[in-house]
mmCIF file of C-alpha atoms in Angstrom:
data_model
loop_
_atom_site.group_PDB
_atom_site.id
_atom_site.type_symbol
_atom_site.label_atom_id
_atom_site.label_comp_id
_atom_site.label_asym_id
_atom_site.label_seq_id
_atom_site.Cartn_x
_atom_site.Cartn_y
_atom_site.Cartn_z
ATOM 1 C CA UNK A 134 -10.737 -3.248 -20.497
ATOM 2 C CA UNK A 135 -7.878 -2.796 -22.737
ATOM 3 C CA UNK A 136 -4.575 -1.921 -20.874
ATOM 4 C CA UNK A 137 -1.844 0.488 -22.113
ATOM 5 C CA UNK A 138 1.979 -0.767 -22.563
ATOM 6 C CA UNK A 139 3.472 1.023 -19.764
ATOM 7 C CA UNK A 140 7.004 -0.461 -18.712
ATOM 8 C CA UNK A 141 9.299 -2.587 -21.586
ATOM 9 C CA UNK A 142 12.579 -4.639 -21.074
ATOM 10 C CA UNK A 143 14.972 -4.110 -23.551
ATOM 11 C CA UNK A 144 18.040 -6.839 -24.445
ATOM 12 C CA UNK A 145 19.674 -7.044 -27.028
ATOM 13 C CA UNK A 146 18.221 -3.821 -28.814
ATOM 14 C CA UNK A 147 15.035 -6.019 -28.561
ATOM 15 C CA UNK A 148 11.516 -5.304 -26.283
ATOM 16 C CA UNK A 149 11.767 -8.772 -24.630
ATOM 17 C CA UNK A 150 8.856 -8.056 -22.472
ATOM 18 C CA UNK A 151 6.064 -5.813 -22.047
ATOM 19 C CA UNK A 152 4.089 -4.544 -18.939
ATOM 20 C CA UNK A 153 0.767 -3.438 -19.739
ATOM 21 C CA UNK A 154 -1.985 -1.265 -17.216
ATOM 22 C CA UNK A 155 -3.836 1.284 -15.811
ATOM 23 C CA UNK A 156 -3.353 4.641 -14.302
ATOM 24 C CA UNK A 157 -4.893 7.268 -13.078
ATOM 25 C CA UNK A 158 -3.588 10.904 -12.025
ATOM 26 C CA UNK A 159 -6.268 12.329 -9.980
ATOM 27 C CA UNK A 160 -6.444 16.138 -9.358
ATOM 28 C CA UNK A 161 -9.325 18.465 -7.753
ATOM 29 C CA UNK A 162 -10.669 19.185 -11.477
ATOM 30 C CA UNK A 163 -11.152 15.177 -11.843
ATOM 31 C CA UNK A 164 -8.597 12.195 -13.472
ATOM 32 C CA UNK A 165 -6.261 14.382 -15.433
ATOM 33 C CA UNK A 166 -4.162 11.897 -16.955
ATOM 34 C CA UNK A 167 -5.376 8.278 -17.701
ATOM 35 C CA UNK A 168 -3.250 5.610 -19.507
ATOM 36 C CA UNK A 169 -5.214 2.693 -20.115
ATOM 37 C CA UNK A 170 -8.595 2.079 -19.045
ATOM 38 C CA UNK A 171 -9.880 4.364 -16.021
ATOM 39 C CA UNK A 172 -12.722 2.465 -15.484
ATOM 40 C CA UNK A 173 -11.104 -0.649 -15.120
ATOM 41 C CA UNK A 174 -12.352 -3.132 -12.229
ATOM 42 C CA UNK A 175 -10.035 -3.870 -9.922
ATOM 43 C CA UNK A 176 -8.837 -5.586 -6.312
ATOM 44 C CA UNK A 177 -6.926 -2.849 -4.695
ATOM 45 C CA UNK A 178 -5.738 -5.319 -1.925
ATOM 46 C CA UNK A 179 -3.078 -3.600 0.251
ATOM 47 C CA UNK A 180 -3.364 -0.678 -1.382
ATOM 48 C CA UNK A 181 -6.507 0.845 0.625
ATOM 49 C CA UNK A 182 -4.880 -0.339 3.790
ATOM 50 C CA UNK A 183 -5.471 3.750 4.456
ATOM 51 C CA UNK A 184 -9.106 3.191 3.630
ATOM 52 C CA UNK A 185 -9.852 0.620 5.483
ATOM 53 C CA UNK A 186 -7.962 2.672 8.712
ATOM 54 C CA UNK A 187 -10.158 5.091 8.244
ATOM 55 C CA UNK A 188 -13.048 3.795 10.933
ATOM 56 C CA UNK A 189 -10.189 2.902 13.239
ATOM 57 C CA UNK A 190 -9.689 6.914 13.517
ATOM 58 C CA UNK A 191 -12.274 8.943 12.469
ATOM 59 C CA UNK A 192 -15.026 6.846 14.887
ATOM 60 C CA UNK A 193 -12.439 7.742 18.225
ATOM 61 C CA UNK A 194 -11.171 4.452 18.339
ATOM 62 C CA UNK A 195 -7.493 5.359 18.191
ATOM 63 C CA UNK A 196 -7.960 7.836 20.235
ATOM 64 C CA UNK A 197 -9.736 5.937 23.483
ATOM 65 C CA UNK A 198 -6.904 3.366 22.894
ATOM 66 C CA UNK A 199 -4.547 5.966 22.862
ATOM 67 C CA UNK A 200 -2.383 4.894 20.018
ATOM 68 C CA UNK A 201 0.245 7.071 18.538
ATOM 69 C CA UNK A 202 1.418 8.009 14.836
ATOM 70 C CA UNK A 203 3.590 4.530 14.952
ATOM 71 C CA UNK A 204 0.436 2.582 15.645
ATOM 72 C CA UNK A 205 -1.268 4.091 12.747
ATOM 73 C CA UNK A 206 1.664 3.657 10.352
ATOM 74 C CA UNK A 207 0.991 0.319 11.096
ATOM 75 C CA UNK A 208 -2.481 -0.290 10.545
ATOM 76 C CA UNK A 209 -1.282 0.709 7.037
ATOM 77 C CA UNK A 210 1.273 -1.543 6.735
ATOM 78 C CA UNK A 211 2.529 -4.420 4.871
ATOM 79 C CA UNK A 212 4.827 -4.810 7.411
ATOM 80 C CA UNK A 213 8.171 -7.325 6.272
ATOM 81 C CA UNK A 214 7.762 -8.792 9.819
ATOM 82 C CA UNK A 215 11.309 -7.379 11.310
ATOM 83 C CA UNK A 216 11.939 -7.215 14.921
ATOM 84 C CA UNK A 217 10.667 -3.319 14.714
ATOM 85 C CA UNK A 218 7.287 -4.504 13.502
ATOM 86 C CA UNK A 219 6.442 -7.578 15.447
ATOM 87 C CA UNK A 220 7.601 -6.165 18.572
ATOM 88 C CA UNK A 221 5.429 -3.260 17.994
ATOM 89 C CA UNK A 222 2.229 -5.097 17.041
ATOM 90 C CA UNK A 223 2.977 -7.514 20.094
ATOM 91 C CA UNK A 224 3.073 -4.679 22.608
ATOM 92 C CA UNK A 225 0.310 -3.024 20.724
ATOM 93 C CA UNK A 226 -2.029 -6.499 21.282
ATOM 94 C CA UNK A 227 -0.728 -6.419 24.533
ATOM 95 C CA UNK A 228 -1.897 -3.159 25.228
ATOM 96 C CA UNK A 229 -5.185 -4.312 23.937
ATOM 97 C CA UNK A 230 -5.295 -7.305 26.517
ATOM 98 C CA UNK A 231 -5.350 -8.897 23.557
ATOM 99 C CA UNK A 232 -2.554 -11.602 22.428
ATOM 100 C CA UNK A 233 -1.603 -13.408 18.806
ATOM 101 C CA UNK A 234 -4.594 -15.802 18.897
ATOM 102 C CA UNK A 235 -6.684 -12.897 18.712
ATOM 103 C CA UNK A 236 -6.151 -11.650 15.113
ATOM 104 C CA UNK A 237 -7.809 -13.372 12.143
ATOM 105 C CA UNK A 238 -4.869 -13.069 9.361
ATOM 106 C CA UNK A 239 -3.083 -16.146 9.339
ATOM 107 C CA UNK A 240 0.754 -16.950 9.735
ATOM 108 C CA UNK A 241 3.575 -16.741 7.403
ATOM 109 C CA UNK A 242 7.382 -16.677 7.277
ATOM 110 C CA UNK A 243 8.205 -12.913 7.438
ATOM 111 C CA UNK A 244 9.979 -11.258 4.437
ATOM 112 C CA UNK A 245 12.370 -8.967 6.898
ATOM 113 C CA UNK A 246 15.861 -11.607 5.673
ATOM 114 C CA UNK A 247 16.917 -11.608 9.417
ATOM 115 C CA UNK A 248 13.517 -12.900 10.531
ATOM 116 C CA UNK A 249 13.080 -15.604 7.647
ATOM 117 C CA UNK A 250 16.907 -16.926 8.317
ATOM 118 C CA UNK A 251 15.152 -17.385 11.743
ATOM 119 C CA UNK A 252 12.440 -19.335 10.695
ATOM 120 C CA UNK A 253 14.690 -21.360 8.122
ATOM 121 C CA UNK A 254 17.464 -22.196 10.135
ATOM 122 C CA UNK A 255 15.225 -23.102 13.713
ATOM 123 C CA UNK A 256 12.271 -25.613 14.521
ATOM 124 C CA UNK A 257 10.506 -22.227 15.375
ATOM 125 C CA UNK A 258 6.888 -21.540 13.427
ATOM 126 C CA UNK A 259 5.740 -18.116 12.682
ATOM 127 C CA UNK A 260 3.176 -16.411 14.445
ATOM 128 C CA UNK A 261 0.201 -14.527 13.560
ATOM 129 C CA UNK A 262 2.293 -11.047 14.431
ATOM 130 C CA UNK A 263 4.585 -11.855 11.623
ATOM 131 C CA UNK A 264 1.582 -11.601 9.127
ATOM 132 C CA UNK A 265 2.567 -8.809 7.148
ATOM 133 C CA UNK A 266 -1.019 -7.470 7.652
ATOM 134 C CA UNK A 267 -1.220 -7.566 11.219
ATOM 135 C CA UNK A 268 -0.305 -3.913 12.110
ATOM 136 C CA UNK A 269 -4.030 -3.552 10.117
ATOM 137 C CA UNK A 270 -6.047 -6.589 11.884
ATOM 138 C CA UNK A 271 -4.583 -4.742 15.227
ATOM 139 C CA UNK A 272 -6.429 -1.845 13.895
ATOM 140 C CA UNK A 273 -9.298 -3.910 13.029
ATOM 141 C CA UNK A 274 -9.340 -5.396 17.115
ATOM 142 C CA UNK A 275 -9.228 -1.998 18.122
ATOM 143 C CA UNK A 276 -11.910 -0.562 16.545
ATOM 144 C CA UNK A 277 -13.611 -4.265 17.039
ATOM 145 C CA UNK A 278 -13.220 -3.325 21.238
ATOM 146 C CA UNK A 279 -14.854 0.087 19.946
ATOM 147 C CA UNK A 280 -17.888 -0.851 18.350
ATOM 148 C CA UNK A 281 -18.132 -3.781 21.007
ATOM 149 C CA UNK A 282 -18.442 -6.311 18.577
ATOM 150 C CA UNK A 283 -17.926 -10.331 17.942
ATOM 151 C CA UNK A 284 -14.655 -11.696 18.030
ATOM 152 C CA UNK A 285 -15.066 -12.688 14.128
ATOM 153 C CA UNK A 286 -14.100 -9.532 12.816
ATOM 154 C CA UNK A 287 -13.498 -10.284 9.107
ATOM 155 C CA UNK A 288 -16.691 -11.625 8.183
ATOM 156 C CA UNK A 289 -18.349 -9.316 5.802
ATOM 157 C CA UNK A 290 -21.705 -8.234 7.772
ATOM 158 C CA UNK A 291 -19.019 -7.656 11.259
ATOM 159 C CA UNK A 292 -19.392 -3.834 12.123
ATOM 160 C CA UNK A 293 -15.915 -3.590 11.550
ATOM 161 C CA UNK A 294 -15.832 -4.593 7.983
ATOM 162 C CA UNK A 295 -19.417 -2.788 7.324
ATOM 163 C CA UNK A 296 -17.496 0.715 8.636
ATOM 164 C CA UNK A 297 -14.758 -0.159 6.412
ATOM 165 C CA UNK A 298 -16.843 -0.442 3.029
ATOM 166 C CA UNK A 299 -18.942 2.537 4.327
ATOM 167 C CA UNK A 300 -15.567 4.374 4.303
ATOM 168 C CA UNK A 301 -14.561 2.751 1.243
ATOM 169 C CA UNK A 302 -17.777 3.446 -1.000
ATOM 170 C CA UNK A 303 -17.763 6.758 0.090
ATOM 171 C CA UNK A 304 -14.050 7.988 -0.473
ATOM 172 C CA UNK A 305 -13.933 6.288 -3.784
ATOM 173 C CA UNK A 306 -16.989 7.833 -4.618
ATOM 174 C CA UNK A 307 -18.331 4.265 -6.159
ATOM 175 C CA UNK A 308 -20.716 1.331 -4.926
ATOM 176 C CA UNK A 309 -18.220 -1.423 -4.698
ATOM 177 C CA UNK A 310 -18.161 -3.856 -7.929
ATOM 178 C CA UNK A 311 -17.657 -6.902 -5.722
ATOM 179 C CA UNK A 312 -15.679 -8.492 -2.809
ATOM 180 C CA UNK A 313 -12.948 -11.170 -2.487
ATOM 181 C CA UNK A 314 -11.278 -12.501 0.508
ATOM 182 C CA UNK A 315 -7.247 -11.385 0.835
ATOM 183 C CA UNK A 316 -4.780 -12.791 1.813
ATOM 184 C CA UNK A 317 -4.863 -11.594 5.056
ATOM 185 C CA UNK A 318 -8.371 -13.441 5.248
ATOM 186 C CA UNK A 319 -10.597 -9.598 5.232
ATOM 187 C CA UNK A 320 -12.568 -8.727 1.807
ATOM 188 C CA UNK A 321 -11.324 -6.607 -0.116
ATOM 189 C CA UNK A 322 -13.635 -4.630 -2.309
ATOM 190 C CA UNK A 323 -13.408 -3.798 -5.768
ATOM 191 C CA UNK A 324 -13.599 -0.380 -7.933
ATOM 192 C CA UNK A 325 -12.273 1.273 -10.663
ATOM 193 C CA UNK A 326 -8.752 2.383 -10.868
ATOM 194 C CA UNK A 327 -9.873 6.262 -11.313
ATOM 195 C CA UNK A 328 -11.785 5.605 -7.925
ATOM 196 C CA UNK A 329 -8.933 4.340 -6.128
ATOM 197 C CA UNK A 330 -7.464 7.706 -7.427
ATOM 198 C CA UNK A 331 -10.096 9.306 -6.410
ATOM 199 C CA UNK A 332 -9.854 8.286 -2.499
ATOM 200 C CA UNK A 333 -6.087 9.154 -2.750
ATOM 201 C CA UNK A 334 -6.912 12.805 -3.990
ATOM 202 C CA UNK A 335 -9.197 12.763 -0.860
ATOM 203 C CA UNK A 336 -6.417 12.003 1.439
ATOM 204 C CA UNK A 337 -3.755 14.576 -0.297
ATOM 205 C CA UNK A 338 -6.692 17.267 -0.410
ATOM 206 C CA UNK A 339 -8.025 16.886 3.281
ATOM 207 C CA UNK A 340 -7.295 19.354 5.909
ATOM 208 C CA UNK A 341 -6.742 18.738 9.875
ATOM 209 C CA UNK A 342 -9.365 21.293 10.563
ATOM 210 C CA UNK A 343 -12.065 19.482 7.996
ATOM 211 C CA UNK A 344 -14.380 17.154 9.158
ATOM 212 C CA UNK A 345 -13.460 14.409 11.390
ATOM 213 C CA UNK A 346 -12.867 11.998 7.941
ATOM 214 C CA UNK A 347 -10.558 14.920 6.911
ATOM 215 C CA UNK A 348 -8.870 14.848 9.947
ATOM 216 C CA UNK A 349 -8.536 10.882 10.133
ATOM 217 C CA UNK A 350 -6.911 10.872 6.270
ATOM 218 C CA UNK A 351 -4.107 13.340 7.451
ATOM 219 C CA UNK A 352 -3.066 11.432 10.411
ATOM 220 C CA UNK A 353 -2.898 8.623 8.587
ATOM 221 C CA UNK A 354 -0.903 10.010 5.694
ATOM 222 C CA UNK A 355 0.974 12.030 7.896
ATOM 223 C CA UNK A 356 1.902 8.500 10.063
ATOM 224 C CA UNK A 357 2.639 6.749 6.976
ATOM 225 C CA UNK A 358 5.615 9.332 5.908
ATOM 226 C CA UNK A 359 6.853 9.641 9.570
ATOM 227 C CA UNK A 360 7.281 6.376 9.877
ATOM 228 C CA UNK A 361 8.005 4.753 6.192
ATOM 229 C CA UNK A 362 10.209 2.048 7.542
ATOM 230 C CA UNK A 363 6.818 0.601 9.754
ATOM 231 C CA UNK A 364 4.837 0.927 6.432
ATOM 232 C CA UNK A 365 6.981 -1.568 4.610
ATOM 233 C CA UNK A 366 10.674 -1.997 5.646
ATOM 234 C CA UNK A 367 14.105 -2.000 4.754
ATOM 235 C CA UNK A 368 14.889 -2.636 1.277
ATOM 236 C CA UNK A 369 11.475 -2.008 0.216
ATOM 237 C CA UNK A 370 10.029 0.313 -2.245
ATOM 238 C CA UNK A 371 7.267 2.139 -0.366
ATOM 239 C CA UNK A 372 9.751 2.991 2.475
ATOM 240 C CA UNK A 373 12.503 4.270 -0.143
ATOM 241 C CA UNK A 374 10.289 6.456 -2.271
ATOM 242 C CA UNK A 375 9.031 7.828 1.036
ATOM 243 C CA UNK A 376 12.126 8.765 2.162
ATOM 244 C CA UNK A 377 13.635 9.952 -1.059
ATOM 245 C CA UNK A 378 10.786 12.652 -1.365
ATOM 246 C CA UNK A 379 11.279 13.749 2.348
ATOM 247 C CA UNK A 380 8.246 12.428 4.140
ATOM 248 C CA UNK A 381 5.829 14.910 1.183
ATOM 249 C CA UNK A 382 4.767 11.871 -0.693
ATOM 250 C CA UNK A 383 2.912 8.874 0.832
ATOM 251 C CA UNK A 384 3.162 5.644 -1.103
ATOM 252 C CA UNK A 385 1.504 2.091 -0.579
ATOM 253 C CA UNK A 386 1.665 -1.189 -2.716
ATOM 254 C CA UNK A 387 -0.915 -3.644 -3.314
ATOM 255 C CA UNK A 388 -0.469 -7.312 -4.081
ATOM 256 C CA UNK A 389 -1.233 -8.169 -7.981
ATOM 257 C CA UNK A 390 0.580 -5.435 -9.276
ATOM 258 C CA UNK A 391 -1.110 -2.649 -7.508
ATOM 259 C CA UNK A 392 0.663 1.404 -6.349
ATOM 260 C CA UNK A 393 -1.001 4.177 -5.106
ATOM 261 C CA UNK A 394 0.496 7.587 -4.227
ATOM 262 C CA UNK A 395 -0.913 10.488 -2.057
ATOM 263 C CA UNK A 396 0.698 14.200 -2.751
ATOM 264 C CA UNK A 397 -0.651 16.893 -0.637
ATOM 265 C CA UNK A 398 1.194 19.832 -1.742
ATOM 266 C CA UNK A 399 -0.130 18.727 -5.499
ATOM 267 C CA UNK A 400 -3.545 17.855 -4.405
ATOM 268 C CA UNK A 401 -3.065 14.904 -6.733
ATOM 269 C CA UNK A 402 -3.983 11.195 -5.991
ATOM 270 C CA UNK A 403 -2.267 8.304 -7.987
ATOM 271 C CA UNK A 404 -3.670 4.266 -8.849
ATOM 272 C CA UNK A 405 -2.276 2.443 -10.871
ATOM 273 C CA UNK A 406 -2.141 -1.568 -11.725
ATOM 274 C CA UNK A 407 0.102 -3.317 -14.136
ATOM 275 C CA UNK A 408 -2.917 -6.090 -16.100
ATOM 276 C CA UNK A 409 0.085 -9.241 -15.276
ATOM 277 C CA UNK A 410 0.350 -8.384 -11.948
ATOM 278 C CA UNK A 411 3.943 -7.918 -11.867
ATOM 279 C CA UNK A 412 5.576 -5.759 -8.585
ATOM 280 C CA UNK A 413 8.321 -4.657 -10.343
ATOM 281 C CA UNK A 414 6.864 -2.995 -12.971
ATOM 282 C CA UNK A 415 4.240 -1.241 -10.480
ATOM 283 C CA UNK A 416 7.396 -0.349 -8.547
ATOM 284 C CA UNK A 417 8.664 1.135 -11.980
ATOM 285 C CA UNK A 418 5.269 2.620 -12.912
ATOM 286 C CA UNK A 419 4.772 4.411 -10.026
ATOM 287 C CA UNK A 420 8.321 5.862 -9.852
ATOM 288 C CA UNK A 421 8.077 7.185 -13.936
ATOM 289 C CA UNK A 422 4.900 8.621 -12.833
ATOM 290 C CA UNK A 423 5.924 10.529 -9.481
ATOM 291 C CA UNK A 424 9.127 11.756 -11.600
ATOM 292 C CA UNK A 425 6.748 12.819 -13.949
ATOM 293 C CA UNK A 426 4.899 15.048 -11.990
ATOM 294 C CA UNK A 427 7.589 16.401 -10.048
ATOM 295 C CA UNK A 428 7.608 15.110 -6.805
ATOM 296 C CA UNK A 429 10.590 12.821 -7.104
ATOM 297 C CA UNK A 430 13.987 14.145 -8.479
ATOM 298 C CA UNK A 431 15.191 12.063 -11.837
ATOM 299 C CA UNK A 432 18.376 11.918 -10.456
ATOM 300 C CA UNK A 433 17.892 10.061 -7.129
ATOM 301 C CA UNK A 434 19.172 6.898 -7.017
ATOM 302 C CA UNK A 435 15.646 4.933 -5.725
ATOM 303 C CA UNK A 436 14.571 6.267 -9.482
ATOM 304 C CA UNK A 437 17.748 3.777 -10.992
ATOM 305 C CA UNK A 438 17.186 1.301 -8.664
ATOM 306 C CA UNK A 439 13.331 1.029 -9.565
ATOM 307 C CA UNK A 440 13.826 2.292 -13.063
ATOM 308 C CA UNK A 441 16.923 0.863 -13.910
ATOM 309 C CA UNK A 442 18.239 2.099 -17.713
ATOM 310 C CA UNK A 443 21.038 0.000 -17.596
ATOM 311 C CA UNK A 444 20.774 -4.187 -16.278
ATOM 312 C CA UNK A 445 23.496 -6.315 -15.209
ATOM 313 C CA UNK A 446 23.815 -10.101 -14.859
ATOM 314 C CA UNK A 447 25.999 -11.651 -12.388
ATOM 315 C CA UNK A 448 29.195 -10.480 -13.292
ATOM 316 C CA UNK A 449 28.336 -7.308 -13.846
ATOM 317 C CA UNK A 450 27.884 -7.358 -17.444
ATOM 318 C CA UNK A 451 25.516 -4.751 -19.312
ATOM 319 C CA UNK A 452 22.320 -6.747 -20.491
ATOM 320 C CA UNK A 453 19.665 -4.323 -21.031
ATOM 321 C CA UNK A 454 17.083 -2.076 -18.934
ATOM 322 C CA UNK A 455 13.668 -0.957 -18.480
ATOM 323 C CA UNK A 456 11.921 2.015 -20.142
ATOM 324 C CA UNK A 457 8.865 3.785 -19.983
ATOM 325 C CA UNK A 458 6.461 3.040 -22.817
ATOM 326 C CA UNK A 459 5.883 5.087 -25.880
ATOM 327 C CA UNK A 460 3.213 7.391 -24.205
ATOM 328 C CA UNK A 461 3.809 6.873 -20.771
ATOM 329 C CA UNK A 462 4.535 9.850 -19.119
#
């Protein structure tokens, strides 16, 4: 699947590196742009966190638990594991009966700075909690209590991860093309990029007075702009695009170079994945692309900061920049 050059670094007057992908701009006609390959296979990883929330809501789950729009901004999170989040995954297990032994994703040092200077500078280990997935494996435990079902809830024939690819297969509109394990130790299943898109137009296009999928996408997109700084955190991309188009765009990354954007008021779902697996040039993909269609204004400063023209090294001299590919939007 041959990808399409999509973000260049220039020095020098010279391209000194290329990022190839895949995109897809997915409207209620069907993919209306495509750069690359639209039928390229491909992990979504974090990116379907929304997906794979979808059981967690639309089954009552949430609901009987009585979690609020902060829990679900959570359970589609890649949290950076800053006081805000682990406190509020804590208190959500806790809430639960449930405590840190209970979740299935692993430990790592946190990203949040204050958090990791923590870890660095103490004898003190990281919990499970600090798991940048964890807002989504409390989602998982609560529709696990739900469905009333074994404590092993990331094996792939658990009713929690069945519900989830039931979801999955039928928002993307594909059979999956495979499984893998994440990092966070749940599969993650496999589709085409203009699927992904697909299940993103799905969540712009759905309507609180739909059908109770319908109803589960907006509350989750509607949690995920509301409360952009639980999605990802300070400093971090998803929370600043969210914010710098007012709360109308949702945005999520996925590991490996993966973005995805929802836009309701265009009824227009975005995938994308750079072919090296490189963050900052889905960070700069994505951003060319919402500029592109209008939802973010050129001249914010997240679009510099993403997109940046102009490079400087470390004492503040002019070295280069990044630009959109010939053909890229």
């Amino acid at each position: 699947m041959a990808p399409q050059s999509l973000i260049e670094l220039w020095r020098g007057g010279l391209c000194e590196s290329i990022h190839a992908g895949h995109a897809v701009v997915y409207g209620p006609q069907g993919a209306e742009m495509v750069w690359g390959q639209a039928d390229a296979v491909i992990f979504p990883r974090s990116s379907c966190k929304m997906i794979q929330a979808l059981p967690l809501v639309e089954s009552g789950a949430a609901d009987a638990a009585g979690l609020a729009e902060r829990h679900l901004a959570l359970a589609c999170a890649s949290h950076s594991g800053a006081a805000l989040h682990t406190k509020a995954v804590a208190a959500w297990l806790s809430d639960l009966g449930l405590a840190d032994e209970d979740l299935r994703c692993g430990a790592h040092v946190p990203r949040d700075p204050e958090a990791r200077r923590h870890f660095t500078c103490t004898d003190d280990k990281p919990c499970q909690i600090h798991n940048n997935c964890s807002g989504k494996h409390s989602g998982f435990l609560t529709l696990n209590r739900h469905l009333k079902g074994g404590s092993e809830y990331v094996e792939i024939d658990h009713p929690v991860q069945s519900a989830v690819r039931a979801a999955f297969e039928e928002v993307t509109g594909e059979t999956v093309a495979g499984w893998g394990i994440d990092g966070c130790s749940a599969p993650n299943f496999a589709c085409t990029v203009e699927a992904l898109a697909r299940a993103m137009q799905f969540f712009a296009a759905a309507k609180p007075e739909g059908s109770l999928r319908e109803n589960a996408a907006v509350r989750l997109r509607r949690a995920m702009v509301a409360f952009p700084e639980l999605v990802a955190g300070e400093e971090r991309a998803c929370t600043k695009l969210m914010r710098a188009m007012g709360g109308k765009v949702a945005v999520k990354v996925g590991a490996e170079g993966v973005f995805v954007a929802i836009l309701p008021e265009q009824k227009r779902g975005v995938a994308l994945k750079i072919a090296d697996g490189t963050t900052r040039a889905s960070e700069a993909a994505i951003t060319a692309i919402l500029v592109y269609l209008g939802a973010l204004d050129p001249a914010h400063p997240v679009v510099e900061e993403l997109l940046p023209t102009v490079q400087r090294n470390w004492r503040g001299l002019e070295t280069g920049g990044m630009r959109r590919a010939e053909g890229f939007c």
